Structure formats: structure tokens, C-alpha cells
Coordinates of C-alpha atoms and ligand atoms in Angstrom, one line a residue:
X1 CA 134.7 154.0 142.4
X2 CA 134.5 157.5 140.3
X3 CA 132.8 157.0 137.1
X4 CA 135.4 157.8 135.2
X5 CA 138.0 155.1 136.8
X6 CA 135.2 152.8 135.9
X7 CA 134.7 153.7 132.1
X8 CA 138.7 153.6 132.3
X9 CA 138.2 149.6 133.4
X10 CA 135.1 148.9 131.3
X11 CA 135.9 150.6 127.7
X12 CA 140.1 148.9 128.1
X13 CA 141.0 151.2 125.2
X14 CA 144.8 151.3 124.7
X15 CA 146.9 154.3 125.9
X16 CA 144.1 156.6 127.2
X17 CA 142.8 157.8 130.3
X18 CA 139.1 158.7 130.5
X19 CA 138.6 162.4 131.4
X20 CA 134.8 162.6 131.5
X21 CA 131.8 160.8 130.8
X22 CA 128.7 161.9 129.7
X23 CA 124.8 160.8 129.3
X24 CA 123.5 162.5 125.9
X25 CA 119.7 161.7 124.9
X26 CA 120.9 158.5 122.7
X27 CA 124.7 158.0 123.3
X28 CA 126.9 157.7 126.2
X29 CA 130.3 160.2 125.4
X30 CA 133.3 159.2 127.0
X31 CA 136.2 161.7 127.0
X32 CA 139.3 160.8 126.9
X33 CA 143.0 161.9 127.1
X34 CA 146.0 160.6 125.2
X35 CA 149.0 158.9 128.0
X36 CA 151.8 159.1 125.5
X37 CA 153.3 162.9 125.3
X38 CA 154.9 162.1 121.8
X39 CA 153.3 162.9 118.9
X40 CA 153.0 159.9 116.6
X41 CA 152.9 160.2 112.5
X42 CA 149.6 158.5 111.2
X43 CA 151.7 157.5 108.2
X44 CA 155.0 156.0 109.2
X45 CA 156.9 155.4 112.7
X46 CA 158.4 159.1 113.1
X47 CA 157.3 161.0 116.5
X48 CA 158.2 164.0 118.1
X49 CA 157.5 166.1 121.4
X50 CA 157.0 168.8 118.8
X51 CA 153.4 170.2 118.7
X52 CA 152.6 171.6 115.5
X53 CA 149.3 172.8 116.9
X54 CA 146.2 171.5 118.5
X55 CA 142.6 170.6 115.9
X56 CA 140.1 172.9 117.1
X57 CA 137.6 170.4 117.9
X58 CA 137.6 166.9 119.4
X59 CA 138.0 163.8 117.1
X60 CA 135.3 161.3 117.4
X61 CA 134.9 157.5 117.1
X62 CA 132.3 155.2 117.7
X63 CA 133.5 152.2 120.3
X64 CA 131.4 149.1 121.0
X65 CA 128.0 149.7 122.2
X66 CA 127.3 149.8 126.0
X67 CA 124.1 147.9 126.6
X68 CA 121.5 149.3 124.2
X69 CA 123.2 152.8 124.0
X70 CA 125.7 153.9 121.5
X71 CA 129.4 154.7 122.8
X72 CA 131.2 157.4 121.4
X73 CA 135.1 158.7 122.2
X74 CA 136.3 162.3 122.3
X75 CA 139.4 163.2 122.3
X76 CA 141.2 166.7 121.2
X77 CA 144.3 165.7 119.2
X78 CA 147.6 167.8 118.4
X79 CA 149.4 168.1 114.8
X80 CA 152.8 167.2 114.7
X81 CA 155.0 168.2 111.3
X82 CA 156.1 164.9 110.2
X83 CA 159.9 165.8 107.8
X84 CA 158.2 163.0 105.2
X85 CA 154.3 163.6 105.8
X86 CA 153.9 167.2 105.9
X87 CA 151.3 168.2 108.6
X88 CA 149.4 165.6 110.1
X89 CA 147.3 164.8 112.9
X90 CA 148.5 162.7 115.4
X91 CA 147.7 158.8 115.6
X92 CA 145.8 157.3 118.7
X93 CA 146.6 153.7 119.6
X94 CA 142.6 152.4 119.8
X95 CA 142.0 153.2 116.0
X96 CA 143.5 153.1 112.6
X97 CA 144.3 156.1 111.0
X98 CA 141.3 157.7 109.0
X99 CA 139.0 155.7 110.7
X100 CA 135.5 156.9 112.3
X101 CA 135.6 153.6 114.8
X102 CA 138.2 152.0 117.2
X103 CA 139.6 149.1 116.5
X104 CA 137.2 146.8 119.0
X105 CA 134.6 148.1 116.6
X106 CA 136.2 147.5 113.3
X107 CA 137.2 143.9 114.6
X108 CA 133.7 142.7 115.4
X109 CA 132.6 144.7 112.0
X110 CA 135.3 142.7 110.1
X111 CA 134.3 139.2 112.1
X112 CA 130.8 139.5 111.3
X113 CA 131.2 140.0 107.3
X114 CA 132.9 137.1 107.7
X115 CA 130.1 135.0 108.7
X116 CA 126.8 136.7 108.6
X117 CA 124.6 138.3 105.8
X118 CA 124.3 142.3 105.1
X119 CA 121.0 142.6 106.7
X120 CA 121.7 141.0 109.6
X121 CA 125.2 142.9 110.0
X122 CA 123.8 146.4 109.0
X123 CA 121.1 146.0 111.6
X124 CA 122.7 144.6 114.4
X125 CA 125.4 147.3 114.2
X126 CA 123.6 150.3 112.9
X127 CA 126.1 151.0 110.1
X128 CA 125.6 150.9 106.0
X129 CA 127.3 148.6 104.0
X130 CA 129.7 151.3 102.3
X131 CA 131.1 151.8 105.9
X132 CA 131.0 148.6 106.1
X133 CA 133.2 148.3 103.1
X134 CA 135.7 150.7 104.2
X135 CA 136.1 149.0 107.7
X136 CA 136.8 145.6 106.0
X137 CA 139.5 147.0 104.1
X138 CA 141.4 148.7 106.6
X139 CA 141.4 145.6 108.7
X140 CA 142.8 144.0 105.9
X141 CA 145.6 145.7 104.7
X142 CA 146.9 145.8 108.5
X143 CA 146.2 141.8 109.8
X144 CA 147.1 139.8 106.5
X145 CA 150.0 138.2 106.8
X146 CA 152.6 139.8 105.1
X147 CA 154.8 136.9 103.8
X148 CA 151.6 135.3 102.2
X149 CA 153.4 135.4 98.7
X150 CA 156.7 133.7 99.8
X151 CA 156.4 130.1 99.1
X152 CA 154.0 129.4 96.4
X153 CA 154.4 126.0 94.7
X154 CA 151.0 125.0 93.2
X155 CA 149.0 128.1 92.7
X156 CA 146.0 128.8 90.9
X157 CA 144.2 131.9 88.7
X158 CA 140.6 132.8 88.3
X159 CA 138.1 135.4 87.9
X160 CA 135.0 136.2 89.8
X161 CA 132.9 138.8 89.4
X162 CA 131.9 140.9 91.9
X163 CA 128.7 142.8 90.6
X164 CA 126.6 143.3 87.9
X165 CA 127.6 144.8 85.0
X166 CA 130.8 142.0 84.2
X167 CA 132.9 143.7 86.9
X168 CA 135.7 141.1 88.0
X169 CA 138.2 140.3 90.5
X170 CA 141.2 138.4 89.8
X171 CA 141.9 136.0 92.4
X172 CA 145.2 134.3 93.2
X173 CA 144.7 130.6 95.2
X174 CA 147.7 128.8 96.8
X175 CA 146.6 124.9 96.6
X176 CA 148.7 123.8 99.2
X177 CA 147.4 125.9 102.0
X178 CA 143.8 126.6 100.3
X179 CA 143.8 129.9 100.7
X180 CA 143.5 133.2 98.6
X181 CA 146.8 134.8 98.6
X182 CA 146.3 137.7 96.3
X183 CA 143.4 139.7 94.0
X184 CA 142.9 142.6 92.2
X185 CA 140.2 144.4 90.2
X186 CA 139.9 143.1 86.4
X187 CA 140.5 139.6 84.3
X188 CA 142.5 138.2 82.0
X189 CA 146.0 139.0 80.8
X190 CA 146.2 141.9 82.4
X191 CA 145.7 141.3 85.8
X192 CA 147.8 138.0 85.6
X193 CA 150.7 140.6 84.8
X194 CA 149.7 142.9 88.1
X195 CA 150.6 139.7 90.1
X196 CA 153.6 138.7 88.7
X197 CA 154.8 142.2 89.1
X198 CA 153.6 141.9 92.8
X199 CA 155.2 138.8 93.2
X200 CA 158.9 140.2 91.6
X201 CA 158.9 143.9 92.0
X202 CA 163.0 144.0 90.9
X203 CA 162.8 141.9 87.9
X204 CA 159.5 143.1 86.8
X205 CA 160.1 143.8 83.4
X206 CA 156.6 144.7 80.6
X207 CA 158.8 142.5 78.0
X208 CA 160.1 139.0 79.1
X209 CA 163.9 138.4 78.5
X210 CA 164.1 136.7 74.9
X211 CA 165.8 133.7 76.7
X212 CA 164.7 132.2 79.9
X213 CA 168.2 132.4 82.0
X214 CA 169.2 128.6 82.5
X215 CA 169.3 127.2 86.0
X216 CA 172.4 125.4 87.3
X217 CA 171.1 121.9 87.6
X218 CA 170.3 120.7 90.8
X219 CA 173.1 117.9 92.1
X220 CA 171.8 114.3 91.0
X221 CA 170.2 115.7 88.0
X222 CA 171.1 113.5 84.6
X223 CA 171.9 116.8 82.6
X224 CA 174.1 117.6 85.5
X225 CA 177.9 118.5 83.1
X226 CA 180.7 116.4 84.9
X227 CA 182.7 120.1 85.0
X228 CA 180.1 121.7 87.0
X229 CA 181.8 121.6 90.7
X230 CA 180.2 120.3 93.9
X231 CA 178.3 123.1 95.8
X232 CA 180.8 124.6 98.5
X233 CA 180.8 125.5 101.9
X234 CA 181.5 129.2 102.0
X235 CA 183.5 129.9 105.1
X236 CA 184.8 133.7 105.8
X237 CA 188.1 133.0 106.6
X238 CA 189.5 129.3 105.6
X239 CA 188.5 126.4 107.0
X240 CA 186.9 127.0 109.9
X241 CA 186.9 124.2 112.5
X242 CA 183.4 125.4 114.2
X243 CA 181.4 124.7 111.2
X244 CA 180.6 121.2 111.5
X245 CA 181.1 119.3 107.5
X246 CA 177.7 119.5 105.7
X247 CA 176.9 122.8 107.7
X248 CA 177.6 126.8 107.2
X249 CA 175.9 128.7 104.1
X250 CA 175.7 126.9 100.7
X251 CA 177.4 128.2 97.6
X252 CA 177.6 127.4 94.4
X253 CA 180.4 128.1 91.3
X254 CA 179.1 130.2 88.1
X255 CA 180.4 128.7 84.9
X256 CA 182.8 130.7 83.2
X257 CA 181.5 133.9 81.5
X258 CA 177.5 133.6 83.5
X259 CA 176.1 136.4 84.9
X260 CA 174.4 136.2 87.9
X261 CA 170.7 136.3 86.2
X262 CA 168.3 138.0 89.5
X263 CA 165.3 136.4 87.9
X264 CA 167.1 133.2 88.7
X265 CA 166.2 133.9 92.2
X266 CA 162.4 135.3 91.0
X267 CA 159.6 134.1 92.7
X268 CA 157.6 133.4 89.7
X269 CA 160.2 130.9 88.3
X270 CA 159.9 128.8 91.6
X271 CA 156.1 127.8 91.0
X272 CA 155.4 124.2 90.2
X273 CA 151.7 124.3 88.8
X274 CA 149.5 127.0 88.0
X275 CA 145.5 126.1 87.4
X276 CA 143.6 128.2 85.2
X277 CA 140.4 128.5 83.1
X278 CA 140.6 127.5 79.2
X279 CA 140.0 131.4 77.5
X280 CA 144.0 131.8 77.1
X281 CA 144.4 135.4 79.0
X282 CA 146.0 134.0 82.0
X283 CA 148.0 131.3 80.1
X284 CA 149.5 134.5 77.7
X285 CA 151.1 136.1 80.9
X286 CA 151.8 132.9 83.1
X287 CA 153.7 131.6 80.0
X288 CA 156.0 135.2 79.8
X289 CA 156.0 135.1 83.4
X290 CA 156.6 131.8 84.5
X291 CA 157.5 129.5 81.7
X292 CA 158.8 126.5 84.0
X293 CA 155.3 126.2 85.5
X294 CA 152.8 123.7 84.8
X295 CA 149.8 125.1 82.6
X296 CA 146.7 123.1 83.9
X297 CA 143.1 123.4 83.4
X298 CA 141.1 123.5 86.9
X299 CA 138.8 121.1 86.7
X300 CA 136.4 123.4 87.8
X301 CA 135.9 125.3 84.6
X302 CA 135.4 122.3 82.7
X303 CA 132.3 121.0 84.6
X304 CA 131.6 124.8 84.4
X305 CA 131.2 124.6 81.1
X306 CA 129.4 121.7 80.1
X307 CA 126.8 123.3 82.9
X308 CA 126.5 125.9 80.6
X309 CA 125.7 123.3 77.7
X310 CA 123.4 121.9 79.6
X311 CA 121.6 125.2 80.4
X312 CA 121.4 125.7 76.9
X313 CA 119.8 122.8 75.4
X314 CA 117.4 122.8 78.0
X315 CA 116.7 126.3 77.2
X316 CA 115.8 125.9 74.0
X317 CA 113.8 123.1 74.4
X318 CA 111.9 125.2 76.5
X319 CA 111.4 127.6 74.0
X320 CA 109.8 124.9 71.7
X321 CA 107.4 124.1 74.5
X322 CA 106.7 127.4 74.7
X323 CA 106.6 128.0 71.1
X324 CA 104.0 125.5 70.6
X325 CA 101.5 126.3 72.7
X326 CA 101.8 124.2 75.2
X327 CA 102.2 127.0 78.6
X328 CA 101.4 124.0 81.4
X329 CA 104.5 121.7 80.1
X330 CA 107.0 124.7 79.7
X331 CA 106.0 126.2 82.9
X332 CA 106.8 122.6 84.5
X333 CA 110.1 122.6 82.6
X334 CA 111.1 126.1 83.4
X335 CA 111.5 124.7 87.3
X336 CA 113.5 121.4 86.4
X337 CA 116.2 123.8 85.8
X338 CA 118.0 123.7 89.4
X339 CA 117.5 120.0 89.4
X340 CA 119.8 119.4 86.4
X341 CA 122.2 121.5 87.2
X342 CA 122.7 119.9 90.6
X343 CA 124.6 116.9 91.5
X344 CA 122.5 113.8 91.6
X345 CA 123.2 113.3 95.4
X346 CA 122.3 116.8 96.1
X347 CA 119.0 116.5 94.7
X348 CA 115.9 117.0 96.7
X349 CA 113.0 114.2 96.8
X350 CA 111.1 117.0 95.0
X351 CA 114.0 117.6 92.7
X352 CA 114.5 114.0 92.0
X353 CA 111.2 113.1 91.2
X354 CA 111.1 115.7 88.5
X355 CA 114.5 114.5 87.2
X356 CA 113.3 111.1 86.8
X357 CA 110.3 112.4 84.7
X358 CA 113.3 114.5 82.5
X359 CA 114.5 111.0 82.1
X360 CA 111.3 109.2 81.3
X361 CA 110.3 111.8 78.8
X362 CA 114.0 111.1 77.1
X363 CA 115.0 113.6 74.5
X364 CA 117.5 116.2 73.9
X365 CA 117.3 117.4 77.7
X366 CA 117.7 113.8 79.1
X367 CA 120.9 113.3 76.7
X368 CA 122.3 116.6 77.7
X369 CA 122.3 115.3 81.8
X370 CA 124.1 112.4 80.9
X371 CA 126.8 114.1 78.5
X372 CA 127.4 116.5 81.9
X373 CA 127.4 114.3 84.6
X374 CA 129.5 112.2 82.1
X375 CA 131.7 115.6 81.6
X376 CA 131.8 115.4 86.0
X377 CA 132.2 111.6 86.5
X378 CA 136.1 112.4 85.2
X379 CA 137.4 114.4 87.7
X380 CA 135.8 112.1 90.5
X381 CA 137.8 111.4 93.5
X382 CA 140.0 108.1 93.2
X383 CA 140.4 107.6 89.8
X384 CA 144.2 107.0 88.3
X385 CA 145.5 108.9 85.6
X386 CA 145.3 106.0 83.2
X387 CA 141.4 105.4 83.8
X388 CA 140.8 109.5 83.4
X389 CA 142.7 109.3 80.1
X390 CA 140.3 106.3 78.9
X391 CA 137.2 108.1 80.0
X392 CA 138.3 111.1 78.7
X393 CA 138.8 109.6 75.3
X394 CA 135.6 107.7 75.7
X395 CA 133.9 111.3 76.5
X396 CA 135.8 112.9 73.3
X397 CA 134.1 110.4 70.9
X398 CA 130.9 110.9 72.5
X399 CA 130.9 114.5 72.6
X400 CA 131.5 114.6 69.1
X401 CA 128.9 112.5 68.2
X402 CA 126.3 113.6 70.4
X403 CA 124.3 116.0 67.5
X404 CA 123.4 118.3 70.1
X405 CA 125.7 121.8 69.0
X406 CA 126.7 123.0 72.4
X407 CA 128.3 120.1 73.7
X408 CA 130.0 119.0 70.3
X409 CA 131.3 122.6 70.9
X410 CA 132.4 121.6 74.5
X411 CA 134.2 118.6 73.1
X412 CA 136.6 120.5 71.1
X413 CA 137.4 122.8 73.7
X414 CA 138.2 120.1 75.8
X415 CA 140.3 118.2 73.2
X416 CA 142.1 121.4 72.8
X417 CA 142.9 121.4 76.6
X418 CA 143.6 118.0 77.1
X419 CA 147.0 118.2 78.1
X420 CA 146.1 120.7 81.0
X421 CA 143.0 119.0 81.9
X422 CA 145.1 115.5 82.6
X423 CA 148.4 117.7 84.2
X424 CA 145.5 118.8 86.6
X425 CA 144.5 115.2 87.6
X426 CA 148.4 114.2 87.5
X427 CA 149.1 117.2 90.1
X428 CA 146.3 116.4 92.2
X429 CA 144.8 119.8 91.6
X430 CA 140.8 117.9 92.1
X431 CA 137.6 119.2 91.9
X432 CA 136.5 118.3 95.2
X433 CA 139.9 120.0 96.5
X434 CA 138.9 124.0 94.5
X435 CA 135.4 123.5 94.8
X436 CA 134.7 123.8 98.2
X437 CA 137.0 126.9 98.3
X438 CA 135.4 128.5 94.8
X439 CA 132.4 127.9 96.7
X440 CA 133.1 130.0 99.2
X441 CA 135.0 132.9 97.2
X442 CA 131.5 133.0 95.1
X443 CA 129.0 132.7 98.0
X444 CA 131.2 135.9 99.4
X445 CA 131.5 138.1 96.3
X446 CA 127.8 137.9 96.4
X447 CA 127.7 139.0 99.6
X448 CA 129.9 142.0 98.5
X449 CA 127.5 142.9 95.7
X450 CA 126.6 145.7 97.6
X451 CA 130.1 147.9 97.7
X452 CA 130.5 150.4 95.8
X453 CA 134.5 150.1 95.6
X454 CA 136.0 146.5 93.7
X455 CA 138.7 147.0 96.9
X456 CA 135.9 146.9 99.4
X457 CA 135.0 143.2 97.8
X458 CA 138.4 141.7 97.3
X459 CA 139.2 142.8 101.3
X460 CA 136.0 140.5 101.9
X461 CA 137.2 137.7 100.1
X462 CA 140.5 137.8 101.3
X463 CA 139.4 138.3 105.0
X464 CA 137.5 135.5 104.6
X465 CA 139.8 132.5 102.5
X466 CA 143.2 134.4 102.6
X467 CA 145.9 133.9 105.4
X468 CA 144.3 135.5 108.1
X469 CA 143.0 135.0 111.4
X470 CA 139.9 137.4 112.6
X471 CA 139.3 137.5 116.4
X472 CA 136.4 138.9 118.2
X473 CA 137.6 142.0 120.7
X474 CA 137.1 139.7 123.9
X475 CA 139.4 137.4 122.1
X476 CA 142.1 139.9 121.5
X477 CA 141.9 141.0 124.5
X478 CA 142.3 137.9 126.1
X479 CA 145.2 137.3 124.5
X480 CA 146.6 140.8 125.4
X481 CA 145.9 139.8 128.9
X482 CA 148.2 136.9 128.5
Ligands
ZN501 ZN1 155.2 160.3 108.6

């Protein structure tokens, strides 16, 4: 077999065949030669056998390593004059436009940020993380599915931040399928508006109408007026004896002097439930956006917060400590922080010997535990809306009384979100159901740290919880195989 036949057979790169191969002192450099005669625009779908003229020097992308040695591809591309694009240089099938790396590559990149750490990926693939970042994205605007935002019912909206410095990323989940559907760089009211215009771009308006258009009542419905006729079947030409009766395209009558209102048919004004945090940014635009929806609070913020309550009081008792001379007990307390802040059953033997110290000792700290986990016990699994709304109560008296600033503090912010708080338990939107999924959106966003670009770290996160399915090259090409 020639050498070249056999790169052909081991490198399977689409649409090429391999001209020349050659040993350098740390790479192996395949040549290669486009099949296709037509020149293909980068940009859109538009070709032509017309050759604008040819790049004076080959193109080059790295491919999947052979052995130990790195693999690169050559090829000399033409320029085509695309009428929309202007001058361009042709598009290869085996990589994405602008890219340095073929697609095999830029798979098992994209796989691998999926899964591993930086250091681990970096090394293993000889790349930096920036490139990294670049690669991730590009895989992700082509493979996510396209239709992700069609269907939303029970959705939820939250920021994460995605380095130091308070830089944030709005993220958009769908409950149903526990996924992230959408994100952009920012927080608050702001970015709640860039999805909604996403998620409408015709009736995207930056003022809502003054009044929501009213929707024809759905048959059965009480409010239903005895003068508003039956939905009918619209049939082209008359009766029509091939459309069998409760079949053929729905249609309904608009009352006398209604317009046909296209935010009737909005995607925003279809969504059931939306789950948000309690500081009011997302709630401004959901509620010009999507009045119909549910406002809930995700229970997630709330144990968030009393966290946060807890880390204060112990804090300042550990400034006492420290204040009064006492270095060995502060130094002691400095390390129960983790162990409060975990859930009981998480707790290390280590950890839970030191918490049962916290408890012996008593004191401000000791109250503060049991005022959180209390805060936590209400969103466990299996309770009815009836017990919630007791132990919530309970919880509101106790708060209040509890002298201890932060949580009386939490206590009014969670009387003043009561009715989202309960609408959350009533909708089934449960702690243990976002958590496992937050979890995973902040153990990622750390991992993304390291990008430069806010796009580079919502690509990760969405390559890694949004509707997507990575495949390692074998894989794909398995499946290409049939
Ligand atoms: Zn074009």
C-alpha cells in the first residue's frame, strides 16, 4: 500500500485526498487535496466553479495526534467572490471556518472540557486554555440544538458568575428537561430582557403594550361567553368528505372588532412558571415580559441565603475570639467553617465531631446552625404544601425572634417572598430537583475561570447542561459508518 493511500484510510478526513506525507523533526505533515471542484462560501451555502484566485500559501490545521507525534494538514485553498460575502476563502469540509483544527480535534477538545480539569486537558492536548475557549465555542454555536427555545413551560433565571471581579452570566434553565437552554453575559433586568427578545424577535418591543392582549378562552373554561362559537374545522373548499370529523387544521372565530394580537402567539406568554432569585431585577422584566407566568422564588436562593447568615454570625464570633486574645480557640473556629455550611449527612467524621463541639459549646454560632438547617428542612423532599406553610410560619416567628441581626434580616426577606417561595413548592420546582443542576453550572463556571472572553464560559456551560450531545471522533465516525 503507498503511504499516501494509507494516510488517506488512517486520517478519514471528509472530502480530501492525501497528496503527500511528510516526516518533519516533531510533526508528521500530511498534504492534502480538496475532491469537490466547487468553491464553497465559509459564510453561507452559495458555491461556484468560479476561482477568484488561489492564497499563496497552504492553510494549516492541526488533526488528532498520531502516536506521540503531532499531525498537521496542508492544503492550498482558492478564493471564491461570494455576491453576499465579498471575497472569501473557500470552506473545507474537515474544519469549521476560522478554525486552526479539524473537527476530530475540536470534538475531543470540546468532549474533554466537558469532563476533565484545565491542567489535565491543556497537557494532554498541548493547547492553552484561550484556544481552548475558542474551540468550545465554535462547537457550540454549530451542535446545539436549534429548537431548544420552542416549548418552554416551567423555566427558570439565575446568575452565576464567571470570574473574579463580579463578572456574571445569565443563565436560562428549562425545569422540565433540566437543562440550560440559554445565557448571556450580565445580571439582572437587563439580561432578562436579551432573552425575552431572543425568545420573540417580532414582537420584541423595549415598552410592553399598556394592556396585555386578552386570550380567547380555552373551550370548558367557566369565563368561556356563551357567544363565543365552537372552534371550526377550516376546510379549503366546503365540506370535504376526506377529512374525517374531529380532524383537518383547527380554527378559531375573532370576536367582532379584535385584531389579531401576534404576541398572542409569543413564546413568552406560553410559559407556566418562572423561578428566580429574591433581588427583583429578573421579576421587573419577567413581569413586562411575561405577565401570565408564575413568579416563584427557587428554593435555592433561600437556603443561599440563610448560608450567608450563617457565615456571618460565625464570623464575627470569630472576631471576638480573636479579639480577645484567645489565637488557639479562633484558629480552631476558623476551620469549623465548612462543617456548618455543609449538610449534616455530608459531614465528615472529622467534620462532625467538630460540629458536635459547636453544639456543646452553645451560643450564637450553635443557634445560627439550627435557624439554617431549620431555613433547609422546608424545602425537604415529601412535604405537602400545607405542612411547608405551617413550618414556614413556624420559621417566620422564629426568625424574628431569634436576636441574632442577620437572620431577623433573612426573615423579612422571606416574609416578603412568601408567596413565591410556596408557588415554588406548589409547582414542584424542589431544591433537590435545581440543585444538582446549579451544582453543576457552578462546578463549570469555575472551571471557565480561566477564559478571557464571558462567551468562551457560557459555550462551556451550555456544552455541558444545555441540549446537546458531545461524541468523541470514533463515535462520530461510527455513526457515519452506519
Ligand atoms: Zn457567502
Amino acid at each position: 500500500m503507498r503511504v499516501t493511500t494509507a494516510f488517506s484510510k488512517l486520517l478519514r478526513l471528509r472530502g480530501v485526498w492525501v497528496k503527500k506525507v511528510r516526516f518533519e523533526l516533531d510533526r508528521v505533515v500530511v498534504e492534502v487535496a480538496l475532491r469537490r471542484k466547487k468553491l464553497q462560501c465559509p459564510k453561507c451555502s452559495y458555491s461556484t466553479w468560479a476561482r477568484k484566485d488561489t492564497r499563496p500559501e497552504d492553510s494549516v490545521w492541526r488533526h488528532l495526534d498520531l502516536g506521540v507525534w503531532r499531525l498537521e494538514i496542508h492544503c492550498r485553498r482558492r478564493r471564491l467572490w461570494c455576491p453576499v460575502h465579498g471575497a472569501r476563502t473557500e470552506a473545507v469540509p474537515f474544519a469549521r471556518p476560522g478554525s486552526e483544527f479539524t473537527r476530530d480535534f475540536e470534538c475531543l477538545v470540546a468532549w474533554l472540557a466537558s469532563k476533565v480539569d484545565k491542567t489535565t486537558l491543556k497537557r494532554m492536548l498541548r493547547i492553552d486554555w484561550d484556544t481552548v475557549g475558542r474551540i468550545v465555542k465554535r462547537v457550540c454555536d454549530e451542535e446545539l440544538d436549534p429548537d431548544r427555545l420552542d416549548g418552554l413551560f416551567d423555566i427558570g433565571i439565575d446568575e452565576v458568575s464567571w470570574k473574579r471581579q463580579h463578572k456574571y452570566l445569565t443563565l436560562v434553565v428549562d425545569h422540565l428537561r433540566r437543562q440550560v437552554v440559554w445565557g448571556c453575559e450580565g445580571a439582572g433586568a437587563a439580561a432578562a430582557d436579551e432573552f425575552f427578545a431572543e425568545l420573540d424577535p417580532e414582537t420584541a418591543s423595549p415598552s410592553p403594550p399598556p394592556n396585555p392582549p386578552e386570550q380567547p378562552p380555552a373551550p370548558g373554561d367557566a369565563k368561556r361567553p356563551a357567544a363565543w362559537p365552537e372552534p371550526a374545522i377550516m376546510v379549503p373548499f366546503g365540506p370535504c368528505p376526506t377529512v374525517p370529523a374531529g380532524h383537518g387544521i383547527q380554527g378559531a372565530w375573532l370576536q367582532d372588532g379584535l385584531e389579531l394580537e401576534p404576541a398572542m402567539f409569543a413564546r413568552a406568554r406560553r410559559l407556566h412558571a418562572i423561578s428566580m432569585d429574591m433581588t427583583g431585577g429578573y421579576a421587573k422584566s419577567v413581569g413586562e415580559h411575561a405577565p401570565q407566568a408564575i413568579r416563584c422564588i427557587d428554593p435555592y436562593h433561600v437556603v443561599q441565603l440563610a448560608n450567608q447568615a450563617l457565615d456571618e454570625v460565625r464570623r464575627d464570633y470569630w472576631n471576638e475570639l480573636r479579639g480577645a486574645g484567645d489565637p488557639q480557640a479562633a484558629r480552631r473556629f476558623k476551620d469549623s467553617r465548612w462543617c456548618l455550611l455543609k449538610k449534616p449527612e455530608k459531614l465528615t467524621d472529622q467534620q462532625a465531631a467538630t460540629l458536635a463541639r459547636i453544639k456543646t459549646a452553645g451560643g450564637e454560632v450553635w443557634r445560627a446552625y439550627t435557624l439554617k438547617e431549620a431555613v433547609r428542612g422546608i424545602f425537604e423532599a415529601g412535604l405537602s404544601l400545607e405542612d411547608v406553610e405551617v413550618l414556614l410560619k413556624r420559621l417566620l416567628s422564629r426568625l424574628a425572634r431569634s436576636r441574632l441581626k442577620p437572620f431577623v434580616r433573612l426573615g423579612k426577606t422571606i416574609r416578603k417572598h412568601r408567596d413565591g417561595i410556596l408557588a415554588a413548592i406548589r409547582l414542584g420546582i424542589n431544591q433537590g430537583r435545581t440543585e444538582a443542576l446549579n451544582n453543576k453550572v457552578r462546578l463549570i463556571t469555575r472551571r471557565a475561570y480561566g477564559f478571557h472572553s464571558a462567551q468562551a464560559a457560557l459555550a462551556l456551560v451550555l456544552l455541558t447542561c444545555g441540549p446537546i450531545s458531545l461524541h468523541l471522533p470514533h463515535e462520530l465516525h461510527a455513526l457515519e459508518m452506519g
